[in-house]
């Protein structure tokens, strides 16, 4: 949702900013713009639509200058038009601002500004901020950083602001509340961006800004303060991702590349976790054994696909530790006044680490005294920084909006967390923990093997790509994966897809089945297999076209499968790491057969930073 870039250095700013915006495209946007401080003026170009429209507008104007800011906008206040695209300016046109987030008190601020004689020309909340900074810039005697700090104190809502001023040729100001802003630290140049992918081509040294902090970015260095102007020291971190990881490498879509990257990603997540003494070691999980032994319950909060990973986490934690575990959609959690206390372990799962619903849920949990663990892919993210401990999934950047390798690595991470809790609480002995870990360590090769079998899945997806409804059924860990399969198809192919527990279908949803309705059944081998076979028979008898994902060598369901998709055998609890693959490939191919862009599905944003 919205991408922001700021740059000051000695390179042509337009190139750096445009490249950064391109890398942030995956976040979802509907207009884009840049401002570059040239020798005589602060030049601005902005256009509705994709970056190509902005590029076309800039074709004859290269906006010379080495300081610039840029923005991709996901419209909230006002339609996605040229006029509402960022940057916005003040009355003088000497100040330019880009903004992510929403200013909740903007209507009253706007009224006051108009009353004081400012002329606002867009429908956005952002423009009001530009004019407020204009007033403060004058009031503070041209102290841009102080002006921004003063304005931030008057704003309600969430924001990242990046500001440039014609009279300040060596200064870009950034400020944040509730949304991410990362500083890229270079040599004689510095960067600001919504996430590190925007600047990793230039530097891998970064520093994340915390809540209500303002950064002054100059060629020679950066200075961070709180909103009262007190200087704040902060930690720098190194970004492991390289530019290749954020590029398509010959694939038509990032999503296809990310599906193929899964064996490697899972290897990274689980690798090197056994200490020489044979015990599982999750070093980064700074949580004492005493705390772990004291937990009476666990609550997992997450959204969308991450919620499905959480559901698998619940099965693993309860099976291995017997700690009662609930999984809750983060956006619902705090509003029902949940019962969490000092003996509750709250696990917040988030690929981006910036999902507003998940952040609010973990903040609420911490206020109640709960101990919060983040499971996230993003070092330096808000979810990581606001938790008591962070466990990183190490999946590398995920650019496609629809989550694939992130879900896979989240599930793998949840198995590790479950095993670690079991080891410390002694609910599984060392041999058992080791044996489960070894099963997990075999998974990357099994995913690899599954990926080699996908031709039939692609052919099938193309064949039935005109279907307007697909159902997904599973039992036990197959149920969350049925939800995930349906979500992938919904978001990519824009059709109605529903995942449900196979045992539940006879309580209502079976009425949806008519002649030829495609139904994907996750029927890998486990204790409930005979019951699943019965469920498949029930739906087949009613005309469903059955697409069955089954374990190699298991013939129990073969007579009732119109299409069989085979995955290798593994422990049933771990089977989601294999069944995910055909469902991802199925959804992507189904959507591509309908001519859709699987990297940037309509209406969606990669990082959902509003509640
Ligand atoms: C689905 C998808 C979303 C995310 C959800 C949470 O493919 O990508 O459902 O899983 O928005 O995002 P994170 O994990 O960044 O908190």
Coordinates of C-alpha atoms and ligand atoms in Angstrom, one line a residue:
X1 CA 0.0 0.0 0.0
X2 CA 1.7 3.2 -1.1
X3 CA 5.4 3.2 -1.7
X4 CA 7.7 6.1 -0.7
X5 CA 11.2 6.9 -1.7
X6 CA 13.6 9.7 -0.8
X7 CA 17.1 10.4 -1.9
X8 CA 19.9 12.8 -1.4
X9 CA 23.4 12.2 -2.9
X10 CA 25.3 12.7 -6.0
X11 CA 23.5 10.4 -8.5
X12 CA 20.7 11.7 -10.7
X13 CA 17.8 11.6 -8.2
X14 CA 15.2 10.8 -10.8
X15 CA 16.9 7.5 -11.7
X16 CA 17.3 6.5 -8.1
X17 CA 13.8 7.4 -7.1
X18 CA 12.2 5.8 -10.2
X19 CA 14.1 2.6 -9.7
X20 CA 13.1 2.6 -6.0
X21 CA 9.4 3.1 -6.9
X22 CA 9.6 0.3 -9.5
X23 CA 10.9 -2.0 -6.7
X24 CA 8.0 -1.0 -4.5
X25 CA 5.4 -1.5 -7.3
X26 CA 4.4 -4.8 -5.8
X27 CA 2.9 -3.0 -2.8
X28 CA 0.0 -2.0 -5.0
X29 CA -0.8 1.5 -6.3
X30 CA -2.9 3.5 -8.7
X31 CA -0.9 6.7 -9.4
X32 CA 2.7 7.8 -9.1
X33 CA 4.8 10.9 -8.9
X34 CA 8.2 12.4 -8.2
X35 CA 9.7 15.7 -7.2
X36 CA 13.4 16.6 -8.0
X37 CA 15.2 19.6 -6.7
X38 CA 17.0 21.0 -9.7
X39 CA 19.3 24.0 -10.0
X40 CA 16.4 26.5 -10.3
X41 CA 13.3 24.8 -9.0
X42 CA 11.6 21.9 -7.3
X43 CA 10.2 20.1 -10.4
X44 CA 7.2 17.8 -10.0
X45 CA 5.6 15.2 -12.2
X46 CA 2.8 13.0 -11.3
X47 CA 0.3 10.8 -13.1
X48 CA -2.7 8.5 -12.5
X49 CA -2.1 4.9 -13.4
X50 CA 1.0 2.8 -13.5
X51 CA 4.6 4.0 -13.5
X52 CA 4.6 3.7 -17.3
X53 CA 2.3 6.7 -17.5
X54 CA 4.8 8.7 -15.3
X55 CA 7.7 7.5 -17.5
X56 CA 5.9 8.7 -20.6
X57 CA 5.3 12.1 -19.0
X58 CA 9.0 12.3 -18.1
X59 CA 10.2 11.2 -21.5
X60 CA 11.1 14.7 -22.6
X61 CA 12.1 16.0 -19.2
X62 CA 14.8 14.3 -17.2
X63 CA 14.3 16.5 -14.1
X64 CA 18.0 17.2 -13.4
X65 CA 19.1 17.2 -9.7
X66 CA 20.5 15.0 -7.0
X67 CA 17.8 15.3 -4.4
X68 CA 14.4 13.8 -5.0
X69 CA 11.3 12.2 -3.5
X70 CA 8.8 9.8 -5.0
X71 CA 5.6 8.0 -4.4
X72 CA 3.2 5.4 -5.5
X73 CA -0.3 6.1 -4.2
X74 CA -3.0 3.7 -3.3
X75 CA -6.0 6.0 -3.2
X76 CA -7.8 6.6 0.0
X77 CA -8.9 10.3 0.1
X78 CA -9.9 11.3 -3.4
X79 CA -9.9 9.3 -6.7
X80 CA -6.7 8.1 -8.3
X81 CA -6.3 11.1 -10.7
X82 CA -3.3 13.2 -11.7
X83 CA -4.6 16.0 -9.4
X84 CA -4.6 13.7 -6.4
X85 CA -1.4 12.0 -7.1
X86 CA 1.6 12.9 -4.9
X87 CA 3.8 14.9 -4.4
X88 CA 1.7 17.7 -3.2
X89 CA 2.9 21.3 -2.6
X90 CA 2.2 24.3 -0.4
X91 CA 1.0 27.7 -1.6
X92 CA 4.5 28.7 -2.7
X93 CA 5.2 25.6 -4.7
X94 CA 8.6 25.5 -3.0
X95 CA 7.7 22.6 -0.7
X96 CA 6.9 19.1 -1.9
X97 CA 5.5 16.3 0.2
X98 CA 4.7 12.6 -0.3
X99 CA 2.6 10.7 2.3
X100 CA 1.5 7.2 3.1
X101 CA -1.4 6.6 5.5
X102 CA -4.4 8.5 6.5
X103 CA -4.8 11.7 8.5
X104 CA -7.9 11.2 10.5
X105 CA -8.4 14.9 11.5
X106 CA -7.7 16.1 8.0
X107 CA -11.2 17.6 7.4
X108 CA -10.9 20.0 10.3
X109 CA -7.3 20.8 9.4
X110 CA -8.3 21.6 5.9
X111 CA -11.2 23.8 7.0
X112 CA -8.8 25.7 9.3
X113 CA -6.3 26.1 6.5
X114 CA -8.8 27.4 4.0
X115 CA -10.1 29.8 6.6
X116 CA -6.5 31.1 7.0
X117 CA -6.4 31.7 3.2
X118 CA -4.6 28.6 1.9
X119 CA -5.8 27.3 -1.4
X120 CA -6.0 23.6 -1.6
X121 CA -6.3 22.0 -5.1
X122 CA -6.7 18.3 -4.5
X123 CA -9.1 16.1 -2.5
X124 CA -6.3 14.5 -0.5
X125 CA -5.5 14.7 3.2
X126 CA -1.9 15.0 2.3
X127 CA -2.2 18.4 0.8
X128 CA -3.4 19.8 4.1
X129 CA -0.1 18.6 5.7
X130 CA 1.9 20.4 3.0
X131 CA 0.2 23.7 3.9
X132 CA 0.6 23.1 7.7
X133 CA 4.3 22.6 7.2
X134 CA 4.4 25.8 5.1
X135 CA 3.1 27.7 8.1
X136 CA 5.5 26.1 10.5
X137 CA 8.4 26.6 8.1
X138 CA 7.8 30.3 8.3
X139 CA 7.1 30.2 12.1
X140 CA 10.3 28.4 12.9
X141 CA 12.5 30.6 10.7
X142 CA 13.0 28.1 7.9
X143 CA 13.7 25.1 10.2
X144 CA 12.2 22.3 8.0
X145 CA 12.8 19.5 10.5
X146 CA 11.3 21.4 13.4
X147 CA 8.4 22.4 11.1
X148 CA 7.7 18.8 10.3
X149 CA 8.0 17.8 14.0
X150 CA 5.5 20.5 15.0
X151 CA 3.0 19.4 12.3
X152 CA 3.4 15.7 13.3
X153 CA 2.3 16.6 16.8
X154 CA -0.9 18.0 15.4
X155 CA -1.8 15.1 13.2
X156 CA -4.0 12.2 14.1
X157 CA -3.9 8.9 12.3
X158 CA -1.1 7.1 10.6
X159 CA 1.5 8.5 8.3
X160 CA 4.9 8.4 6.7
X161 CA 5.8 11.8 5.4
X162 CA 8.8 12.6 3.2
X163 CA 9.4 16.3 2.5
X164 CA 11.7 18.4 0.4
X165 CA 12.0 22.1 0.1
X166 CA 13.5 24.3 -2.7
X167 CA 15.5 26.3 -0.2
X168 CA 17.1 23.2 1.4
X169 CA 19.3 21.6 -1.3
X170 CA 20.9 19.1 1.2
X171 CA 17.9 18.0 3.2
X172 CA 15.1 15.5 2.9
X173 CA 12.9 15.0 6.0
X174 CA 11.1 11.8 6.8
X175 CA 8.7 11.1 9.6
X176 CA 6.6 8.1 10.7
X177 CA 3.7 7.0 12.8
X178 CA 2.3 3.5 12.6
X179 CA 3.7 2.9 9.1
X180 CA 7.1 1.8 8.0
X181 CA 10.0 4.0 7.0
X182 CA 13.5 2.7 6.6
X183 CA 16.7 4.7 6.1
X184 CA 19.3 3.4 3.7
X185 CA 22.8 4.5 4.7
X186 CA 25.2 5.1 1.9
X187 CA 28.5 6.8 1.3
X188 CA 27.9 10.4 0.5
X189 CA 24.3 9.6 -0.2
X190 CA 21.4 8.4 1.9
X191 CA 18.0 7.0 1.1
X192 CA 14.5 6.7 2.6
X193 CA 12.0 4.1 1.6
X194 CA 8.9 2.1 2.7
X195 CA 11.1 -1.0 2.6
X196 CA 14.6 -1.9 1.8
X197 CA 14.0 -3.4 -1.6
X198 CA 13.8 0.2 -2.9
X199 CA 17.5 0.9 -2.1
X200 CA 19.3 -2.5 -1.9
X201 CA 20.8 -1.8 -5.3
X202 CA 22.8 1.0 -3.6
X203 CA 23.3 0.0 0.0
X204 CA 22.6 -2.9 2.3
X205 CA 23.1 -0.8 5.5
X206 CA 19.8 0.3 6.9
X207 CA 18.2 1.7 10.0
X208 CA 14.4 1.5 10.7
X209 CA 12.7 4.5 12.2
X210 CA 10.6 4.0 15.3
X211 CA 7.2 5.3 16.2
X212 CA 7.0 9.1 16.1
X213 CA 10.5 9.7 14.9
X214 CA 11.7 12.2 12.4
X215 CA 14.8 11.8 10.3
X216 CA 16.9 14.5 8.7
X217 CA 18.6 13.0 5.7
X218 CA 21.7 14.8 4.3
X219 CA 24.4 13.7 1.9
X220 CA 26.9 13.6 4.8
X221 CA 24.7 11.7 7.3
X222 CA 21.4 11.2 9.0
X223 CA 20.0 12.5 12.3
X224 CA 17.0 11.0 14.0
X225 CA 14.9 12.8 16.6
X226 CA 11.7 12.3 18.5
X227 CA 8.9 14.7 18.0
X228 CA 10.4 17.0 20.7
X229 CA 13.6 17.3 18.8
X230 CA 15.7 15.0 21.1
X231 CA 18.3 13.1 19.2
X232 CA 17.8 9.3 19.2
X233 CA 20.5 6.9 18.6
X234 CA 19.5 3.7 16.8
X235 CA 20.8 0.5 15.6
X236 CA 21.9 -0.1 12.0
X237 CA 21.2 -3.5 10.5
X238 CA 22.5 -5.3 7.4
X239 CA 20.1 -6.4 4.7
X240 CA 20.9 -9.9 3.6
X241 CA 18.6 -9.8 0.5
X242 CA 20.3 -8.9 -2.7
X243 CA 18.9 -7.3 -5.8
X244 CA 18.7 -10.6 -7.7
X245 CA 16.2 -11.8 -5.0
X246 CA 14.0 -8.8 -5.9
X247 CA 14.1 -9.4 -9.7
X248 CA 12.1 -11.8 -11.9
X249 CA 15.2 -13.7 -13.2
X250 CA 13.5 -14.7 -16.4
X251 CA 10.1 -15.7 -14.9
X252 CA 7.0 -14.2 -16.3
X253 CA 5.8 -13.4 -12.9
X254 CA 7.4 -13.0 -9.5
X255 CA 4.8 -15.4 -8.1
X256 CA 6.1 -18.2 -10.3
X257 CA 9.6 -17.5 -9.3
X258 CA 8.7 -17.4 -5.6
X259 CA 6.9 -20.8 -5.9
X260 CA 10.1 -22.3 -7.3
X261 CA 12.1 -20.7 -4.5
X262 CA 10.3 -22.6 -1.8
X263 CA 12.7 -25.5 -1.3
X264 CA 15.5 -23.0 -0.7
X265 CA 13.4 -20.7 1.4
X266 CA 12.3 -23.6 3.7
X267 CA 15.9 -24.7 3.9
X268 CA 16.9 -21.3 5.1
X269 CA 14.1 -21.2 7.7
X270 CA 14.9 -24.5 9.3
X271 CA 18.6 -24.9 8.6
X272 CA 21.3 -25.1 11.3
X273 CA 18.9 -25.4 14.2
X274 CA 20.4 -28.5 15.8
X275 CA 23.2 -27.8 18.3
X276 CA 26.1 -30.3 18.7
X277 CA 24.4 -31.7 21.8
X278 CA 21.5 -32.7 19.6
X279 CA 19.1 -30.1 21.0
X280 CA 17.0 -27.8 18.9
X281 CA 18.3 -24.2 19.2
X282 CA 16.4 -21.2 18.2
X283 CA 18.9 -18.6 19.3
X284 CA 17.1 -15.5 18.1
X285 CA 14.1 -16.4 20.3
X286 CA 15.1 -14.5 23.3
X287 CA 12.7 -16.1 25.7
X288 CA 13.7 -17.7 28.9
X289 CA 13.0 -21.4 29.7
X290 CA 11.3 -20.2 32.8
X291 CA 8.9 -18.0 30.8
X292 CA 8.2 -20.8 28.4
X293 CA 7.3 -23.2 31.3
X294 CA 5.0 -20.6 32.8
X295 CA 2.7 -20.1 29.8
X296 CA -0.9 -21.4 30.3
X297 CA -2.1 -20.7 26.9
X298 CA -1.0 -19.5 23.5
X299 CA -2.8 -17.2 21.1
X300 CA -1.8 -16.8 17.5
X301 CA -2.9 -13.6 15.7
X302 CA -2.5 -13.0 12.0
X303 CA -4.4 -12.1 8.8
X304 CA -5.1 -13.9 5.5
X305 CA -2.6 -16.5 4.5
X306 CA -0.6 -15.8 7.7
X307 CA -3.7 -16.8 9.6
X308 CA -3.7 -20.1 7.8
X309 CA -0.1 -20.6 8.8
X310 CA -1.2 -19.9 12.4
X311 CA -3.8 -22.6 12.2
X312 CA -1.1 -25.1 11.3
X313 CA 0.9 -23.7 14.2
X314 CA -2.0 -24.4 16.6
X315 CA -2.1 -28.1 15.5
X316 CA 1.7 -28.4 16.0
X317 CA 1.8 -26.6 19.4
X318 CA -1.1 -28.4 20.8
X319 CA 0.1 -31.8 19.6
X320 CA 3.6 -31.4 20.8
X321 CA 3.2 -29.3 23.9
X322 CA -0.4 -29.6 25.0
X323 CA -0.5 -25.8 25.6
X324 CA -4.1 -24.8 24.8
X325 CA -3.7 -22.6 21.7
X326 CA -6.2 -20.4 19.9
X327 CA -5.7 -18.8 16.5
X328 CA -7.5 -15.5 15.9
X329 CA -7.9 -13.2 12.9
X330 CA -5.9 -10.2 14.1
X331 CA -8.6 -7.6 13.0
X332 CA -11.1 -9.3 15.4
X333 CA -8.8 -9.9 18.3
X334 CA -8.7 -6.7 20.3
X335 CA -12.3 -5.7 19.8
X336 CA -13.7 -8.7 21.7
X337 CA -11.7 -7.9 24.8
X338 CA -9.8 -11.2 24.7
X339 CA -8.6 -13.0 27.9
X340 CA -4.8 -12.7 27.8
X341 CA -2.5 -12.2 30.7
X342 CA 1.1 -12.5 31.8
X343 CA 1.0 -16.2 31.3
X344 CA -0.2 -16.0 27.8
X345 CA 2.2 -16.4 24.8
X346 CA 0.9 -14.4 21.9
X347 CA 2.4 -15.2 18.5
X348 CA 2.0 -12.6 15.8
X349 CA 2.7 -13.9 12.3
X350 CA 3.3 -11.4 9.5
X351 CA 5.4 -11.7 6.4
X352 CA 5.7 -7.9 6.0
X353 CA 5.7 -7.2 9.7
X354 CA 3.7 -4.1 8.9
X355 CA 0.1 -5.3 8.7
X356 CA -1.9 -2.8 10.8
X357 CA -4.4 -5.4 12.1
X358 CA -1.7 -7.6 13.4
X359 CA 0.3 -4.7 14.9
X360 CA -2.8 -3.5 16.7
X361 CA -3.5 -7.0 18.0
X362 CA 0.0 -7.4 19.4
X363 CA -0.1 -4.0 20.9
X364 CA -3.3 -4.9 22.7
X365 CA -1.8 -8.2 23.9
X366 CA 1.2 -6.4 25.3
X367 CA -0.9 -3.9 27.1
X368 CA -2.6 -6.8 28.8
X369 CA 0.8 -8.1 29.9
X370 CA 1.1 -11.0 27.5
X371 CA 4.5 -12.1 26.1
X372 CA 4.6 -11.4 22.4
X373 CA 6.6 -13.3 19.9
X374 CA 6.8 -12.2 16.2
X375 CA 7.1 -14.6 13.4
X376 CA 8.0 -12.4 10.5
X377 CA 10.0 -12.3 7.3
X378 CA 11.1 -8.7 7.7
X379 CA 14.0 -7.6 9.9
X380 CA 13.5 -4.2 11.4
X381 CA 9.7 -4.3 10.8
X382 CA 7.2 -2.9 13.2
X383 CA 5.9 -6.3 14.3
X384 CA 9.4 -7.4 15.0
X385 CA 10.4 -4.3 16.9
X386 CA 7.3 -4.1 19.0
X387 CA 7.4 -7.7 20.1
X388 CA 9.3 -9.2 23.0
X389 CA 11.2 -11.5 20.6
X390 CA 11.3 -12.1 16.9
X391 CA 11.7 -15.3 15.0
X392 CA 12.7 -14.6 11.4
X393 CA 11.4 -16.8 8.7
X394 CA 14.3 -16.0 6.4
X395 CA 12.2 -16.5 3.2
X396 CA 13.8 -13.6 1.3
X397 CA 11.8 -10.8 -0.3
X398 CA 8.3 -11.8 -1.5
X399 CA 7.2 -9.4 -4.3
X400 CA 4.1 -11.0 -5.7
X401 CA 1.0 -9.8 -3.8
X402 CA -0.3 -13.4 -3.3
X403 CA 1.8 -15.0 -0.6
X404 CA 3.5 -18.3 -1.5
X405 CA 7.0 -18.8 -0.1
X406 CA 6.2 -16.6 2.9
X407 CA 3.3 -18.9 3.9
X408 CA 5.5 -21.9 3.4
X409 CA 8.2 -20.5 5.6
X410 CA 5.8 -19.3 8.2
X411 CA 4.4 -22.9 8.5
X412 CA 8.0 -24.3 8.8
X413 CA 8.8 -21.7 11.4
X414 CA 5.7 -22.6 13.4
X415 CA 6.8 -26.2 13.5
X416 CA 10.1 -25.1 14.9
X417 CA 8.4 -22.9 17.5
X418 CA 6.2 -25.8 18.5
X419 CA 9.2 -28.2 18.8
X420 CA 11.1 -25.6 20.8
X421 CA 8.3 -25.1 23.3
X422 CA 7.9 -28.9 23.6
X423 CA 11.6 -29.3 24.2
X424 CA 11.7 -26.7 27.0
X425 CA 8.5 -27.9 28.7
X426 CA 9.7 -31.5 28.4
X427 CA 6.5 -32.6 26.7
X428 CA 8.6 -34.3 24.0
X429 CA 11.9 -36.0 24.9
X430 CA 15.1 -35.0 23.1
X431 CA 14.9 -38.0 20.7
X432 CA 11.4 -37.1 19.6
X433 CA 12.3 -33.5 19.0
X434 CA 15.3 -34.6 17.0
X435 CA 13.3 -37.0 15.0
X436 CA 10.6 -34.4 14.1
X437 CA 13.3 -32.0 13.2
X438 CA 14.8 -34.5 10.8
X439 CA 11.4 -35.1 9.2
X440 CA 11.2 -31.3 8.7
X441 CA 14.7 -31.2 7.3
X442 CA 13.7 -33.6 4.5
X443 CA 10.9 -31.3 3.4
X444 CA 12.9 -29.0 1.0
X445 CA 13.8 -32.0 -1.1
X446 CA 10.2 -33.2 -1.1
X447 CA 9.0 -29.8 -2.2
X448 CA 11.5 -29.9 -5.0
X449 CA 10.2 -33.3 -6.1
X450 CA 6.6 -32.0 -5.9
X451 CA 7.5 -29.0 -8.1
X452 CA 8.7 -31.4 -10.8
X453 CA 5.3 -32.9 -11.0
X454 CA 3.3 -29.8 -11.8
X455 CA 2.6 -30.2 -15.5
X456 CA -0.6 -32.1 -14.9
X457 CA -1.8 -29.5 -12.5
X458 CA -1.1 -26.7 -15.0
X459 CA -3.0 -28.5 -17.7
X460 CA -5.9 -29.2 -15.4
X461 CA -6.0 -25.5 -14.3
X462 CA -6.2 -24.3 -17.9
X463 CA -8.9 -26.9 -18.7
X464 CA -11.2 -25.7 -16.0
X465 CA -10.3 -22.1 -15.9
X466 CA -13.7 -21.0 -17.1
X467 CA -15.3 -22.4 -13.8
X468 CA -16.9 -19.7 -11.7
X469 CA -16.7 -21.6 -8.5
X470 CA -14.2 -24.0 -6.9
X471 CA -14.5 -25.6 -3.5
X472 CA -11.6 -26.9 -1.4
X473 CA -12.0 -29.5 1.3
X474 CA -9.7 -30.9 3.9
X475 CA -9.6 -32.4 7.3
X476 CA -7.2 -31.7 10.2
X477 CA -4.2 -29.8 8.8
X478 CA -5.8 -30.2 5.4
X479 CA -8.5 -27.8 6.5
X480 CA -6.3 -24.6 6.8
X481 CA -4.7 -25.6 3.6
X482 CA -8.2 -25.8 2.0
X483 CA -8.7 -22.2 3.2
X484 CA -5.4 -21.2 1.7
X485 CA -6.1 -22.9 -1.6
X486 CA -9.4 -21.1 -1.9
X487 CA -7.9 -17.7 -0.9
X488 CA -5.2 -18.1 -3.6
X489 CA -7.8 -18.7 -6.2
X490 CA -10.1 -15.9 -5.0
X491 CA -7.4 -13.3 -5.0
X492 CA -5.8 -14.3 -8.3
X493 CA -8.7 -15.5 -10.5
X494 CA -11.5 -13.3 -8.9
X495 CA -13.8 -16.3 -8.7
X496 CA -15.8 -17.5 -5.8
X497 CA -13.7 -20.2 -4.0
X498 CA -14.5 -21.6 -0.6
X499 CA -12.4 -23.7 1.7
X500 CA -14.0 -25.8 4.4
X501 CA -13.6 -28.8 6.6
X502 CA -14.6 -31.8 4.6
X503 CA -16.7 -33.1 7.5
X504 CA -18.7 -29.9 7.5
X505 CA -19.9 -30.0 3.9
X506 CA -22.9 -32.2 4.6
X507 CA -24.1 -29.6 7.1
X508 CA -24.9 -27.1 4.3
X509 CA -22.3 -26.4 1.7
X510 CA -23.0 -29.6 -0.2
X511 CA -26.0 -27.8 -1.7
X512 CA -23.5 -25.8 -3.8
X513 CA -22.4 -28.9 -5.7
X514 CA -23.9 -29.4 -9.1
X515 CA -22.9 -31.4 -12.1
X516 CA -19.3 -30.6 -12.9
X517 CA -18.5 -28.3 -9.9
X518 CA -14.7 -28.6 -9.3
X519 CA -13.9 -29.6 -5.8
X520 CA -10.2 -29.9 -4.7
X521 CA -9.8 -32.4 -1.8
X522 CA -6.7 -32.5 0.3
X523 CA -6.6 -36.2 1.0
X524 CA -3.0 -36.9 2.0
X525 CA -2.6 -39.9 4.2
X526 CA -3.5 -39.4 7.9
X527 CA -5.7 -40.8 10.6
X528 CA -8.8 -39.3 9.1
X529 CA -8.3 -40.7 5.6
X530 CA -11.1 -43.2 5.6
X531 CA -13.6 -40.4 6.6
X532 CA -12.2 -38.2 3.8
X533 CA -12.7 -41.0 1.3
X534 CA -16.3 -41.1 2.4
X535 CA -16.6 -37.3 1.9
X536 CA -15.2 -37.6 -1.6
X537 CA -17.7 -40.3 -2.4
X538 CA -20.5 -38.1 -1.1
X539 CA -19.6 -35.2 -3.3
X540 CA -18.8 -37.3 -6.3
X541 CA -22.3 -38.9 -6.0
X542 CA -23.7 -35.4 -6.4
X543 CA -21.9 -34.6 -9.6
X544 CA -18.7 -32.9 -8.3
X545 CA -15.6 -33.0 -10.5
X546 CA -13.2 -34.3 -7.9
X547 CA -9.6 -33.1 -7.9
X548 CA -7.8 -35.1 -5.2
X549 CA -4.4 -34.3 -3.7
X550 CA -3.2 -37.7 -2.4
X551 CA 0.0 -39.3 -1.1
X552 CA 2.2 -41.4 -3.3
X553 CA 1.1 -45.0 -3.2
X554 CA -2.2 -44.4 -1.4
X555 CA -4.9 -45.8 -3.6
X556 CA -7.8 -45.5 -1.1
X557 CA -9.3 -42.5 -2.9
X558 CA -8.3 -43.3 -6.4
X559 CA -11.7 -44.7 -7.5
X560 CA -13.4 -41.4 -6.6
X561 CA -10.9 -39.0 -8.1
X562 CA -11.5 -37.5 -11.5
X563 CA -8.1 -36.0 -11.3
X564 CA -5.3 -37.2 -9.0
X565 CA -2.5 -35.0 -7.9
X566 CA 0.3 -36.9 -6.2
X567 CA 2.6 -35.5 -3.5
X568 CA 5.4 -37.4 -1.7
X569 CA 4.8 -39.1 1.6
X570 CA 5.7 -37.3 4.8
X571 CA 4.4 -37.2 8.4
X572 CA 0.8 -36.1 8.2
X573 CA 1.4 -33.0 10.4
X574 CA 4.0 -31.8 7.9
X575 CA 1.9 -32.5 4.8
X576 CA 0.8 -28.8 4.3
X577 CA 4.3 -28.0 3.2
X578 CA 3.7 -30.3 0.2
X579 CA 0.0 -29.8 -0.5
X580 CA 0.5 -26.1 -0.7
X581 CA 2.5 -26.4 -3.9
X582 CA -0.1 -27.8 -6.3
X583 CA -2.7 -25.3 -5.0
X584 CA -0.4 -22.4 -5.6
X585 CA 0.4 -23.6 -9.1
X586 CA -3.2 -24.4 -9.8
X587 CA -4.3 -20.9 -8.8
X588 CA -1.6 -19.1 -10.7
X589 CA -2.2 -21.1 -13.9
X590 CA -6.0 -20.8 -13.6
X591 CA -5.6 -17.0 -13.3
X592 CA -3.1 -16.7 -16.1
X593 CA -5.4 -18.7 -18.4
X594 CA -8.0 -16.0 -17.7
X595 CA -5.4 -13.4 -18.8
X596 CA -4.9 -12.0 -15.4
X597 CA -1.8 -10.4 -13.8
X598 CA -0.9 -12.8 -11.0
X599 CA 1.6 -10.5 -9.4
X600 CA -0.7 -7.6 -8.9
X601 CA -4.2 -8.8 -8.5
X602 CA -6.9 -6.1 -8.6
X603 CA -7.8 -4.1 -5.5
X604 CA -5.0 -5.8 -3.4
X605 CA -1.9 -4.4 -1.8
X606 CA 1.1 -6.4 -0.5
X607 CA 1.4 -4.7 2.7
X608 CA -1.9 -3.8 4.3
X609 CA -1.1 -0.9 6.6
X610 CA -4.6 0.3 7.4
X611 CA -7.0 -1.3 9.8
Ligands
LIG1 C1 -2.7 -13.7 0.6 C2 -1.9 -12.7 1.3 C3 -2.5 -12.0 2.4 C4 -1.5 -11.8 3.6 C5 -2.1 -11.0 4.7 C6 -1.1 -10.8 5.9 O1 -2.0 -14.3 -0.4 O2 -0.8 -12.4 0.9 O3 -3.7 -12.6 2.9 O4 -1.1 -13.1 4.0 O5 -2.4 -9.7 4.2 O6 0.1 -10.2 5.4 P1 1.3 -10.2 6.4 O7 1.8 -11.6 6.5 O8 2.3 -9.3 5.7 O9 0.9 -9.7 7.7

